[in-house]
Coordinates of C-alpha atoms and ligand atoms in Angstrom, one line a residue:
X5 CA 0.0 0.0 0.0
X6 CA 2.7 2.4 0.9
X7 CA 4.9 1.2 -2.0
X8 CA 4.5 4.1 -4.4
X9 CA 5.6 6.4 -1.5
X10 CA 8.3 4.7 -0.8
X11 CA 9.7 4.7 -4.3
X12 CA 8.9 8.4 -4.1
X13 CA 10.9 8.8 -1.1
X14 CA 14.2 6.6 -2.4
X15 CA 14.2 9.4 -5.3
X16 CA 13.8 12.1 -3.1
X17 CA 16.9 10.2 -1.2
X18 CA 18.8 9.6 -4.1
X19 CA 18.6 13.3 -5.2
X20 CA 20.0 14.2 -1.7
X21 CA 23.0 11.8 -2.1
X22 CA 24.1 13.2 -5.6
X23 CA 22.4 16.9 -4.5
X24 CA 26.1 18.5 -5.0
X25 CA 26.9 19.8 -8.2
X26 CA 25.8 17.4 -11.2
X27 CA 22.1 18.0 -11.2
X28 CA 21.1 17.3 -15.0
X29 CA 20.0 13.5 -13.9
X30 CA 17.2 14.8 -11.7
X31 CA 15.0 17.0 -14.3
X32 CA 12.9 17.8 -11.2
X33 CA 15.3 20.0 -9.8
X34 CA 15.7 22.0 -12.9
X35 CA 14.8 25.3 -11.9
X36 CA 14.4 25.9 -15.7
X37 CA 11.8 23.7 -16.4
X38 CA 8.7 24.9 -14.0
X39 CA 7.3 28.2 -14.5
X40 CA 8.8 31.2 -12.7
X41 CA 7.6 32.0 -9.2
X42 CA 4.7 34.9 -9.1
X43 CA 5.2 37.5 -6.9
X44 CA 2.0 38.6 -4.9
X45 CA 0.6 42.0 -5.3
X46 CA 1.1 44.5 -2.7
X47 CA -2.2 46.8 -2.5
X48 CA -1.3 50.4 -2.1
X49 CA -2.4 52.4 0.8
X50 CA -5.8 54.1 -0.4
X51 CA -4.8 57.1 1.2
X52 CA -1.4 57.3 -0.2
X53 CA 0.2 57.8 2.5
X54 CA 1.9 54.7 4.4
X55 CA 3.2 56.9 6.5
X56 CA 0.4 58.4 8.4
X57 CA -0.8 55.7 10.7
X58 CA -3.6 54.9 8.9
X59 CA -4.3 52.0 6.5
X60 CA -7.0 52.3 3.9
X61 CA -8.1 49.1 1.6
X62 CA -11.1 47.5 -0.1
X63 CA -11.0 44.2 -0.8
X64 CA -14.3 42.7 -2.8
X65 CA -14.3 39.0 -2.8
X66 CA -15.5 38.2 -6.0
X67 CA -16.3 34.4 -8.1
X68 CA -15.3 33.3 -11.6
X69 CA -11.9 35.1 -11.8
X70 CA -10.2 33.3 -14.5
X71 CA -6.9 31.9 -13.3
X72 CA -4.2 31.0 -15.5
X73 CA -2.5 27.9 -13.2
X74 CA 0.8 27.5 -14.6
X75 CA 3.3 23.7 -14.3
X76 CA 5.7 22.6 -15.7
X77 CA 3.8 20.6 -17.8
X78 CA 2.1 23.7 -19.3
X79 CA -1.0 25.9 -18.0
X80 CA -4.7 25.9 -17.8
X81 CA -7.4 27.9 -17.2
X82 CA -9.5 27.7 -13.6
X83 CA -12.4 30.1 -12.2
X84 CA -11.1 30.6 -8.8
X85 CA -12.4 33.1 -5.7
X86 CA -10.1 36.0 -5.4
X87 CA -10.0 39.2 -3.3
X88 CA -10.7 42.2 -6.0
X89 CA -11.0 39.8 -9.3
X90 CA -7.1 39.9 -8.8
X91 CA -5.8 36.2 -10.3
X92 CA -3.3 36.1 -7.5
X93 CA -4.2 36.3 -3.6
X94 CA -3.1 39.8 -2.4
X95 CA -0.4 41.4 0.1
X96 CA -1.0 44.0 2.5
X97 CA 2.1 45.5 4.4
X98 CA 1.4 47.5 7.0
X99 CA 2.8 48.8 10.2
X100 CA 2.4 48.5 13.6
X101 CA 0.0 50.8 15.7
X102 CA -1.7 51.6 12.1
X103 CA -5.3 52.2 12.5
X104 CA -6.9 49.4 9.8
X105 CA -10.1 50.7 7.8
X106 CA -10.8 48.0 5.7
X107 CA -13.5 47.9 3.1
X108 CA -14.8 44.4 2.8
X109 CA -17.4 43.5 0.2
X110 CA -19.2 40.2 -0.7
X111 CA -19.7 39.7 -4.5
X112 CA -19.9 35.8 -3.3
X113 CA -23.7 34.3 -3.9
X114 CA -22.8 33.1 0.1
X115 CA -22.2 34.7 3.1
X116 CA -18.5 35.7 4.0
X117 CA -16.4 37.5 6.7
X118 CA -13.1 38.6 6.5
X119 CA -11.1 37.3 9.7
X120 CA -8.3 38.4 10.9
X121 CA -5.8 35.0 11.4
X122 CA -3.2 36.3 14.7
X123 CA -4.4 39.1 15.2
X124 CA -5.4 41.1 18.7
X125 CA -8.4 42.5 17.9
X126 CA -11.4 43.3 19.3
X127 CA -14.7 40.3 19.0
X128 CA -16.7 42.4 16.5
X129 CA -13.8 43.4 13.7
X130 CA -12.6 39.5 13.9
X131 CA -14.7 38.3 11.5
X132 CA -15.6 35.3 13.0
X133 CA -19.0 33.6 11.8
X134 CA -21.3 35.0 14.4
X135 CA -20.7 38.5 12.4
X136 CA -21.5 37.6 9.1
X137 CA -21.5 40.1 5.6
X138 CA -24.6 39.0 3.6
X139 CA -24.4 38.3 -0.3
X140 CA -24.2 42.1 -1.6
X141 CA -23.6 43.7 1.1
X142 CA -20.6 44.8 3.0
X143 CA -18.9 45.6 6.1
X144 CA -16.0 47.7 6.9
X145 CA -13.1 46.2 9.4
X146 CA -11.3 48.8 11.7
X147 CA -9.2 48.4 14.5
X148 CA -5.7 49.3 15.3
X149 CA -2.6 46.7 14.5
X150 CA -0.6 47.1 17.9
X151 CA 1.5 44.0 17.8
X152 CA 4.9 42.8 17.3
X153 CA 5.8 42.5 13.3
X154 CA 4.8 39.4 11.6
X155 CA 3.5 37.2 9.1
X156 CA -0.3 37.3 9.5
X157 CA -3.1 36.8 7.6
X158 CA -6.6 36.7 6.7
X159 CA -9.6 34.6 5.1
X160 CA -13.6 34.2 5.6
X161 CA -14.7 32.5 8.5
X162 CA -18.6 31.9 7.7
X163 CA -20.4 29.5 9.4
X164 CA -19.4 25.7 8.0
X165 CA -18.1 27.9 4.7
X166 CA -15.0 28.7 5.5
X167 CA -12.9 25.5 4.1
X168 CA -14.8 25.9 0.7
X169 CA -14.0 29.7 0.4
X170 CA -10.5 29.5 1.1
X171 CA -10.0 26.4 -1.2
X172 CA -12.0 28.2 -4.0
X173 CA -9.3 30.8 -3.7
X174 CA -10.1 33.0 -0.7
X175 CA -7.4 34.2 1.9
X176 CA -4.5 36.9 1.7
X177 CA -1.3 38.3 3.5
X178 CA -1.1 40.5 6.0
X179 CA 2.7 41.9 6.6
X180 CA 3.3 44.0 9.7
X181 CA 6.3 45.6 10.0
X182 CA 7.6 47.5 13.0
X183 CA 10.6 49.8 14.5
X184 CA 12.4 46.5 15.0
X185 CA 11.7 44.6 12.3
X186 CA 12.6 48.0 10.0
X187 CA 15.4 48.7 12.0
X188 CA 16.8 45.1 11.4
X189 CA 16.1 45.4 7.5
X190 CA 17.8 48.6 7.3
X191 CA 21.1 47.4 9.2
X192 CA 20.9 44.3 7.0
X193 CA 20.3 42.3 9.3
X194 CA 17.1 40.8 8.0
X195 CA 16.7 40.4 4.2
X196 CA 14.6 42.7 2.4
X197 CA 13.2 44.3 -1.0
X198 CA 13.4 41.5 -3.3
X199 CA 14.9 39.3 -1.3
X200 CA 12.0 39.2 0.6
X201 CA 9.3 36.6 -0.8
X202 CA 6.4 35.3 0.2
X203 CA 5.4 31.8 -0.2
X204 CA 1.7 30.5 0.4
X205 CA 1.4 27.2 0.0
X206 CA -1.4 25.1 -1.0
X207 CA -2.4 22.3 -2.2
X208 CA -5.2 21.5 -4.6
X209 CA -7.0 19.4 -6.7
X210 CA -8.5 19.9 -10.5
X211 CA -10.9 18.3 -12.4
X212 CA -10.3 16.9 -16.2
X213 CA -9.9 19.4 -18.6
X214 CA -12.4 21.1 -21.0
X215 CA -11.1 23.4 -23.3
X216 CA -8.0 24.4 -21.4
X217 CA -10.2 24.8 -18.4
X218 CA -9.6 22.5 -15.1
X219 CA -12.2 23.5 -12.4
X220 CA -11.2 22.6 -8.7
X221 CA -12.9 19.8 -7.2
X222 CA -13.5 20.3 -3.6
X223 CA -15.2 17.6 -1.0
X224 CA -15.6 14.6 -4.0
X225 CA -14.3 11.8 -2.2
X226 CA -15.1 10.0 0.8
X227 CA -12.4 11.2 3.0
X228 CA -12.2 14.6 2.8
X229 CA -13.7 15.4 5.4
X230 CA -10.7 13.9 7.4
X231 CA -9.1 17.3 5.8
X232 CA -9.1 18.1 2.1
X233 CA -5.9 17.4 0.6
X234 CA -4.8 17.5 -2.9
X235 CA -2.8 16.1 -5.1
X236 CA -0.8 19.8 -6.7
X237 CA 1.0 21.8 -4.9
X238 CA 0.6 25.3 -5.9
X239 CA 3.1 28.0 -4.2
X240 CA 1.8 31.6 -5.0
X241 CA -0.7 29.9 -7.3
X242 CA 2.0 27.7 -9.5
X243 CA 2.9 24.4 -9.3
X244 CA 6.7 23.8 -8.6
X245 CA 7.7 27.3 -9.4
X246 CA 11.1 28.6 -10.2
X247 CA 12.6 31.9 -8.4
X248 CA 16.0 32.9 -9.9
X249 CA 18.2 34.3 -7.2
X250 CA 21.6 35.7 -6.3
X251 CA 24.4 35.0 -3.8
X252 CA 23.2 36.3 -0.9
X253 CA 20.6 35.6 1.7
X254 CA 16.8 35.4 0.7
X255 CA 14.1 35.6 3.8
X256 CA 11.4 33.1 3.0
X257 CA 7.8 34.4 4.6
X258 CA 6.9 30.7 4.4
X259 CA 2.7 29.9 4.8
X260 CA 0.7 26.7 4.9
X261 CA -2.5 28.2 3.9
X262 CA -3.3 24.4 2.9
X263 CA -7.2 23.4 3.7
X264 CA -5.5 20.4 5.8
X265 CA -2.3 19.6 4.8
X266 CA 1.0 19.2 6.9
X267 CA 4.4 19.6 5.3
X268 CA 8.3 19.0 6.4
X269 CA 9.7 21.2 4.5
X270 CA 13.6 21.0 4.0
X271 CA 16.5 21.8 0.9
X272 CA 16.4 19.1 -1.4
X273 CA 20.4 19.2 -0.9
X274 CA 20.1 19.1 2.9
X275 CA 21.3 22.9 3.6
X276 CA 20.8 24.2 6.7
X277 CA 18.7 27.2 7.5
X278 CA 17.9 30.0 9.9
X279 CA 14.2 30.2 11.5
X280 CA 13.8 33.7 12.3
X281 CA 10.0 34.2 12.8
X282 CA 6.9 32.2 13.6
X283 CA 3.6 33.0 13.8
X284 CA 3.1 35.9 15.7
X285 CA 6.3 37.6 15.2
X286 CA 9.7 37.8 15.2
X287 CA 12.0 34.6 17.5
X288 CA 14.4 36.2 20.0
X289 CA 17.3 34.3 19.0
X290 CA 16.9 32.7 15.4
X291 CA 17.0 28.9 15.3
X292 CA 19.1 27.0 12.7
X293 CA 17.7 23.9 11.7
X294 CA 17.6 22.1 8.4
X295 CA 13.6 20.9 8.3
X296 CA 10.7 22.8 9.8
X297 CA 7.0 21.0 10.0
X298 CA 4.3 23.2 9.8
X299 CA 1.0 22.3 9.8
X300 CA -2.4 24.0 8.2
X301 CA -2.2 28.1 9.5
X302 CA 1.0 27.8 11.1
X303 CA 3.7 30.2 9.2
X304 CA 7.3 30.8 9.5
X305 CA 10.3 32.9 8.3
X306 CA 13.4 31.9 7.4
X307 CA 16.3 32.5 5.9
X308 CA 18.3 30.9 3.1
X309 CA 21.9 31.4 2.4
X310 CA 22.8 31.4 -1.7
X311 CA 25.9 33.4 -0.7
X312 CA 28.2 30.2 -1.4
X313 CA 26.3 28.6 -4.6
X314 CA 27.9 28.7 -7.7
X315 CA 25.9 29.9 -10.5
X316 CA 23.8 28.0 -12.4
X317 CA 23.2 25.5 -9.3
X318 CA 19.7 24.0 -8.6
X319 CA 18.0 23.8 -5.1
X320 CA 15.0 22.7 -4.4
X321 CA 12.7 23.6 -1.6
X322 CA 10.5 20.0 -0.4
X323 CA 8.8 18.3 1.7
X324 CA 10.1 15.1 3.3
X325 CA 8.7 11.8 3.5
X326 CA 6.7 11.9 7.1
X327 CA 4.6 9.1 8.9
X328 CA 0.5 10.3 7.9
X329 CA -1.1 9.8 10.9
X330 CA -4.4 9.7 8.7
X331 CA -3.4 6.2 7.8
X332 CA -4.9 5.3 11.3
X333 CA -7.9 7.5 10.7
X334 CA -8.7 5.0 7.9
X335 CA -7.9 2.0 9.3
X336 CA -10.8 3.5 11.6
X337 CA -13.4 4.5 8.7
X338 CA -13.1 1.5 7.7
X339 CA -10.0 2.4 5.0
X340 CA -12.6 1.9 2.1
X341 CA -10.9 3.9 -0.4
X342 CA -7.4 3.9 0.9
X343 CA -5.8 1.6 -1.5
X344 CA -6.6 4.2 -4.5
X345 CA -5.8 7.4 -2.2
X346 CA -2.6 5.8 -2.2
X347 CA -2.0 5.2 -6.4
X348 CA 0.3 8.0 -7.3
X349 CA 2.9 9.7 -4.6
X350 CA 4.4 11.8 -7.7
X351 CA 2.9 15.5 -6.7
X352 CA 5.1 17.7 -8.9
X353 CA 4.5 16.7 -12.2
X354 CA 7.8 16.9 -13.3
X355 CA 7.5 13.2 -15.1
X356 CA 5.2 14.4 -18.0
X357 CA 3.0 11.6 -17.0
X358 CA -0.4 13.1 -17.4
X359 CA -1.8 10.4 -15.3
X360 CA -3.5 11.8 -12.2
X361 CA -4.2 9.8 -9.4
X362 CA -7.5 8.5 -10.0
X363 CA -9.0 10.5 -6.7
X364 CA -6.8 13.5 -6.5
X365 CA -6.2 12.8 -2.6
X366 CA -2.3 12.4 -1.8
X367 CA -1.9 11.5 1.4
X368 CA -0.2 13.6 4.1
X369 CA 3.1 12.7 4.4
X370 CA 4.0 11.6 0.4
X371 CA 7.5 13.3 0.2
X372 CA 6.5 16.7 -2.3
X373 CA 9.0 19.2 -4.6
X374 CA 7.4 22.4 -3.3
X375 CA 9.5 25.0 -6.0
X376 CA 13.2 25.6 -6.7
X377 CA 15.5 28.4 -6.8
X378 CA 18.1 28.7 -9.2
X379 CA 21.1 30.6 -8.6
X380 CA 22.0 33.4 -11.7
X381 CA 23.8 36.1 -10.3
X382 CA 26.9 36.9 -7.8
X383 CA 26.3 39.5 -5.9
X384 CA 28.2 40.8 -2.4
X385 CA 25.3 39.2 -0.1
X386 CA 24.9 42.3 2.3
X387 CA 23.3 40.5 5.3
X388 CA 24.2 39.6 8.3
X389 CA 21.2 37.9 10.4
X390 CA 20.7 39.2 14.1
X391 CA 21.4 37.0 16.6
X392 CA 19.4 38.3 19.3
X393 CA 15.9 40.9 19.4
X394 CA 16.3 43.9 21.2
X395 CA 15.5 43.7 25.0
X396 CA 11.9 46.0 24.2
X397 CA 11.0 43.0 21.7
X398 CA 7.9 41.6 23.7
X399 CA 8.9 38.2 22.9
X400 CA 12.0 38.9 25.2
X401 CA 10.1 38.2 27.9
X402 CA 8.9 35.0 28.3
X403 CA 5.3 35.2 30.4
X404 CA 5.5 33.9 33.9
X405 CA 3.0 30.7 34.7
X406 CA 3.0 32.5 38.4
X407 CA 1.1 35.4 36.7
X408 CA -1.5 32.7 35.0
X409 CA -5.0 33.6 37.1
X410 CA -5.2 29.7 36.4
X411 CA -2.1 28.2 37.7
X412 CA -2.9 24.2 39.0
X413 CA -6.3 24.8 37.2
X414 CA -5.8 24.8 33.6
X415 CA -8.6 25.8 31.0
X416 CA -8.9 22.2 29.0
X417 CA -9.5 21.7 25.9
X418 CA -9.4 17.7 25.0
X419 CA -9.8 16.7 21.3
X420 CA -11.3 13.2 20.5
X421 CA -13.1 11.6 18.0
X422 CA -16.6 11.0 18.7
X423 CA -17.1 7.3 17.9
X424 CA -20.1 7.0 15.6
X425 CA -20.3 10.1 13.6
X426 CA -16.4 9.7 13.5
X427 CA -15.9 13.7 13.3
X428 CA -13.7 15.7 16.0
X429 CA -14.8 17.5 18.8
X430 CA -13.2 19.5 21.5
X431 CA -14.3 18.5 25.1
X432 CA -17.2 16.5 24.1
X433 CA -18.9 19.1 22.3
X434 CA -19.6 19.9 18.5
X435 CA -19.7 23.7 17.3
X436 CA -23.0 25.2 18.5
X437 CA -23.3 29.0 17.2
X438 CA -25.5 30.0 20.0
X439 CA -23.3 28.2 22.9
X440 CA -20.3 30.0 24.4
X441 CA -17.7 27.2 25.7
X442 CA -15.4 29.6 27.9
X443 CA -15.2 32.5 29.7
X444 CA -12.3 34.0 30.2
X445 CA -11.8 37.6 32.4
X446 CA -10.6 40.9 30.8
X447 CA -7.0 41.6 31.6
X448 CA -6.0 38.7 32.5
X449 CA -3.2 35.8 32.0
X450 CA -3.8 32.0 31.4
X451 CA -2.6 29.0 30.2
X452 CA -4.7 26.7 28.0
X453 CA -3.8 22.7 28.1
X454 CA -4.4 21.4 24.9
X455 CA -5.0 17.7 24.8
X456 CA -5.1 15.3 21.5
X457 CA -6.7 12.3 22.6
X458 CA -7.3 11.4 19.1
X459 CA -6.3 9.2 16.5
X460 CA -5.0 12.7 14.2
X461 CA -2.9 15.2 14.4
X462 CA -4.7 18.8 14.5
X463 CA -3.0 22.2 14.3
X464 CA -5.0 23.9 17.3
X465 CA -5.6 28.1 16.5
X466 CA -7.6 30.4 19.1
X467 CA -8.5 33.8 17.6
X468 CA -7.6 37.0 18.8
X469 CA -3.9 36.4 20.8
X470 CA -0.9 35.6 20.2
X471 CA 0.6 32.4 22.6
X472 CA 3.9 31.0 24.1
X473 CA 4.4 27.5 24.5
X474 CA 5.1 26.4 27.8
X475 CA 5.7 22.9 27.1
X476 CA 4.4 19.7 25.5
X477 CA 3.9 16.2 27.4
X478 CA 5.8 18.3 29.9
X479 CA 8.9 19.0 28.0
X480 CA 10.0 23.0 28.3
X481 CA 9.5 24.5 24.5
X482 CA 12.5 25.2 23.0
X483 CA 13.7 26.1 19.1
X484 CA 10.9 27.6 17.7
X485 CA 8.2 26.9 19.9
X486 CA 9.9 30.1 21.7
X487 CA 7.8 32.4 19.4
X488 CA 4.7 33.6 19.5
X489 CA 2.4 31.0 18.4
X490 CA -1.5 31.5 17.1
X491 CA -1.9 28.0 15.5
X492 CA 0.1 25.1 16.5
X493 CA 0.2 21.3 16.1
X494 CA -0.7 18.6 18.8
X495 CA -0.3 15.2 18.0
X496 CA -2.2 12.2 19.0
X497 CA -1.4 11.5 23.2
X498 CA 0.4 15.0 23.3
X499 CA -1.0 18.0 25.5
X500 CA 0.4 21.2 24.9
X501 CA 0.5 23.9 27.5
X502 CA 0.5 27.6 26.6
X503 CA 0.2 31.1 28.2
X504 CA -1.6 34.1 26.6
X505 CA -2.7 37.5 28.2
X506 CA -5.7 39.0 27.5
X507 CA -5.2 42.2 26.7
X508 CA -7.9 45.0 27.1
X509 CA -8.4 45.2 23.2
X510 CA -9.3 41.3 23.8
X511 CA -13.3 41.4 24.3
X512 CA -16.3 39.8 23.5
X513 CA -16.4 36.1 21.7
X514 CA -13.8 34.6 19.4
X515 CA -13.2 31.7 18.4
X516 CA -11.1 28.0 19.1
X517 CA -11.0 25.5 16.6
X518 CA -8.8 23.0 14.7
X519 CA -7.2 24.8 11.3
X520 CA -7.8 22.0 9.5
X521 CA -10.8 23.8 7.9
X522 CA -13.3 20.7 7.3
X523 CA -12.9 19.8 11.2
X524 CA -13.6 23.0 11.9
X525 CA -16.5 23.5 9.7
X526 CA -17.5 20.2 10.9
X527 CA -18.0 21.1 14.3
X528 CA -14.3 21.1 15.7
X529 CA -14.8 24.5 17.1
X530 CA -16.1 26.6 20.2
X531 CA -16.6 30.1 21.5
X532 CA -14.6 31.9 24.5
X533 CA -15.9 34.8 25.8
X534 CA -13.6 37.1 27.4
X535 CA -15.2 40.3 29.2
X536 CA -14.5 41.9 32.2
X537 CA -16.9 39.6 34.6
X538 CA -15.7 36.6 32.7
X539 CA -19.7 36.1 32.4
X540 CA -21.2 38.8 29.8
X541 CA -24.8 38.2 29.7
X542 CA -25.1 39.4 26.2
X543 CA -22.6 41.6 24.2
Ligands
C2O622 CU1 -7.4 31.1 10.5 CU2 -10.6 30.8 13.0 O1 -9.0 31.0 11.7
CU623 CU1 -7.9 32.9 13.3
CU624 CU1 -8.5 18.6 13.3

């Protein structure tokens, strides 16, 4: 069952053994054979002025844009759902302590919301599903950005819509910048300018084609509401795209804005490389490494280093080969149509074997070519990365359990599978819009204890604050679970304990839930209140 995986992974292996210098006997690592890497529009300021503290944008989320998807086996055309008929999802850059007036508008024949993923924010400008923008109509978002620089994010968040709308096409950037992360660019010590990219990746699946048009299938199989996954891997809407690049450091704004999918991603030759932000902001001291897992929501930074590649080299950015703990999920449905999720591990279409797995669903863990880089011009690589954040960097400070309102009494939250209707829940309990779960006082600290008691893995994201990890199956975090966290991974049997204040701009209901967007419209989701009582009676 596994055997086309494996053979997958041995070529994956191979290519790392012979990864220096020859590279013509792996085509897949031609960076001149798949299509060259877009770069996302950054909407202008409406009021155009970045400068004055406040942020102006519209962003209409509008059906049938016409999408050119480009491979390397050629292109087609497919109607996606974009922000502002724009074929490529959209970047806005903005800075901290800029007060946000965004003007949404839903051109969708469904209800939408824009929400605003790691954000601190108050209940009613989150866009969560309990403040929903009627087809036509509109709504506009402000609030003020005061939070450390980072790479966050946004997408609807309607009731049981919101895996559909991002898959169609829906969700965007969201780049704050501050004094330090401006003042670390400017003393190059983070890359910036064009050395500065960001990646979302996501993974799809297309139906046959008509006419040069492939329409995405979403929810056609049996098991995708374990978590959609696809069988192309589109990064900045291509499949294994090429960026040529010089000598010199490149900072990678790296996002799994998959529906459900996990990746380990790593160099195809192995190099090692610098972690220098997660989630909600920049690390303290960046963390070298040579793979990073992310799962579905989770984001990081980091930096790669061209500065001693010889021209013309090849490297590829991948996923590796990982255990799929879904495989136990279908031993448990029953594993009906497991043997034909498993026919074809080959994601990157770099064979020119137009056979496509007969269900489009490659498993979690099938080893992936993500997009390549191809080195083309020596240059003096200016940077040098930081090694350690100014001491006014919140992140310096790690929160103190001792100041937790909750310390010996932790706020649970247990995920399990609910035998019978075999969907995920979170402490017994399945979504209910007009139930609030928790309640949580204004102003204060707490830690959360995350439990998977499940068969799954689930990347666990609570609105509205950004967390530390305290530790998981009691192990102090360390590496980059030091960061500020929104939307982190638990495996099955792990509980992982975190700390988050709730800050005065933190009030009214928001949202838990499990990123992988069909669990959550499933039911995989609750509400915590936070007001100053930690009982509102109504808001
Ligand atoms: Cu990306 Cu409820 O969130
Ligand atoms: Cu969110
Ligand atoms: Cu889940």
């Amino acid at each position: 069952m596994r055997k086309i995986a494996l053979i997958t992974g041995s070529i994956v292996a191979v290519f790392l053994l012979s990864g220096c210098g020859n590279s013509s006997t792996d085509s897949t690592t031609d960076g001149q054979s798949g299509p060259k890497l877009h770069i996302l529009p950054v909407l202008a300021d409406e009021d155009g002025n970045s400068a004055d503290g406040k942020a102006t944008y519209t962003l209409n989320a509008t059906v049938n844009t016409n999408v050119q998807i480009e491979t390397p086996n050629g292109s087609w055309t497919t109607p996606m759902w974009r922000y502002n008929n724009n074929p490529l999802p959209l970047v806005i850059r903005a800075n901290r302590g800029d007060k946000m007036t965004l003007n949404f508008t839903n051109s969708l024949g469904h209800e939408s919301t824009i929400h605003w993923h790691g954000f601190k924010i108050p209940a009613d400008m989150d866009g969560g599903p309990d403040y929903p923008v009627a087809p036509g109509s509109g709504k506009v978002y402000s609030f003020t950005m005061d939070q450390p620089a980072a790479p966050l994010w946004f997408h609807p968040h309607p009731d049981m819509q919101t895996g559909k709308q991002v898959y169609m096409g829906l969700a965007g950037v969201l780049l704050l910048d501050d004094d330090i992360s401006r003042e670390l660019e400017s003393s190059g010590q983070l890359p910036s300018g064009e050395r500065d990219v960001v990646l979302l990746v996501q993974d799809r699946r297309f139906g046959l084609e008509n006419n040069g048009v492939k329409e995405l299938r979403y929810m056609d199989q049996a098991m995708d509401s374990d978590g959609m996954l696809g069988d192309t891997v589109l990064v900045n809407g291509s499949q294994f795209p090429n960026l040529q690049v010089s000598t010199a450091k490149y900072r990678l704004r790296l996002y799994n804005v998959s529906n459900a999918r996990n990746y380990d991603f790593a160099f195809s030759d192995g190099r090692q490389f610098t972690i220098v932000a997660t989630d909600g902001g920049l690390l303290k001291n960046p963390v070298r490494v040579d793979h990073i897992f992310l799962g579905a929501a989770e984001r990081v930074e980091l930096i790669v280093d061209f500065s001693a590649d010889s021209t013309g080299k090849n490297v590829s950015l991948i996923s590796r080969e990982f255990q799929d703990d879904n495989m136990n999920m279908g031993d448990m449905n029953g594993g009906g149509n497991m043997e034909s999720s498993q026919n074809d591990g080959n994601m990157s279409g770099d064979t020119g074997n137009e056979n496509m797995p007969m269900d489009g669903r490659v498993p979690n863990g099938t080893p992936l070519d993500i997009m390549s880089f191809r080195v083309s011009k020596k240059i003096d690589d200016p940077v040098t990365i930081y090694t350690s954040l100014p001491e006014r960097a919140e992140i310096t400070n790690r929160l103190d359990p001792g100041s937790a309102v909750n310390l010996g009494n932790e706020r649970i939250f247990n995920m399990t599978m609910k035998m019978g209707s075999m969907t995920f829940v979170i402490n017994g309990k399945s979504f209910d819009p007009s139930r609030v779960d928790e309640y949580v006082g204004a102003n204060t600290t707490e830690i959360w204890n995350i439990k998977n008691n499940s068969p799954m893995t689930h990347p666990f994201h609570a609105h509205a604050i950004q967390w530390q990890i305290l530790d998981r199956n009691g192990v102090p975090a360390s590496g980059t679970d030091l960061g500020w966290k929104d939307t982190f991974l638990v495996r099955p049997g792990e509980n992982v304990r975190i700390i988050g204040r709730f800050e005065p701009i933190n009030y009214g209901d928001y949202m838990y839930h499990c990123h992988i967007l069909e669990h959550e419209d499933l039911g995989m989701m609750g509400y915590f209140r936070v007001g100053d009582s930690g009982h509102l009676d109504s808001l």
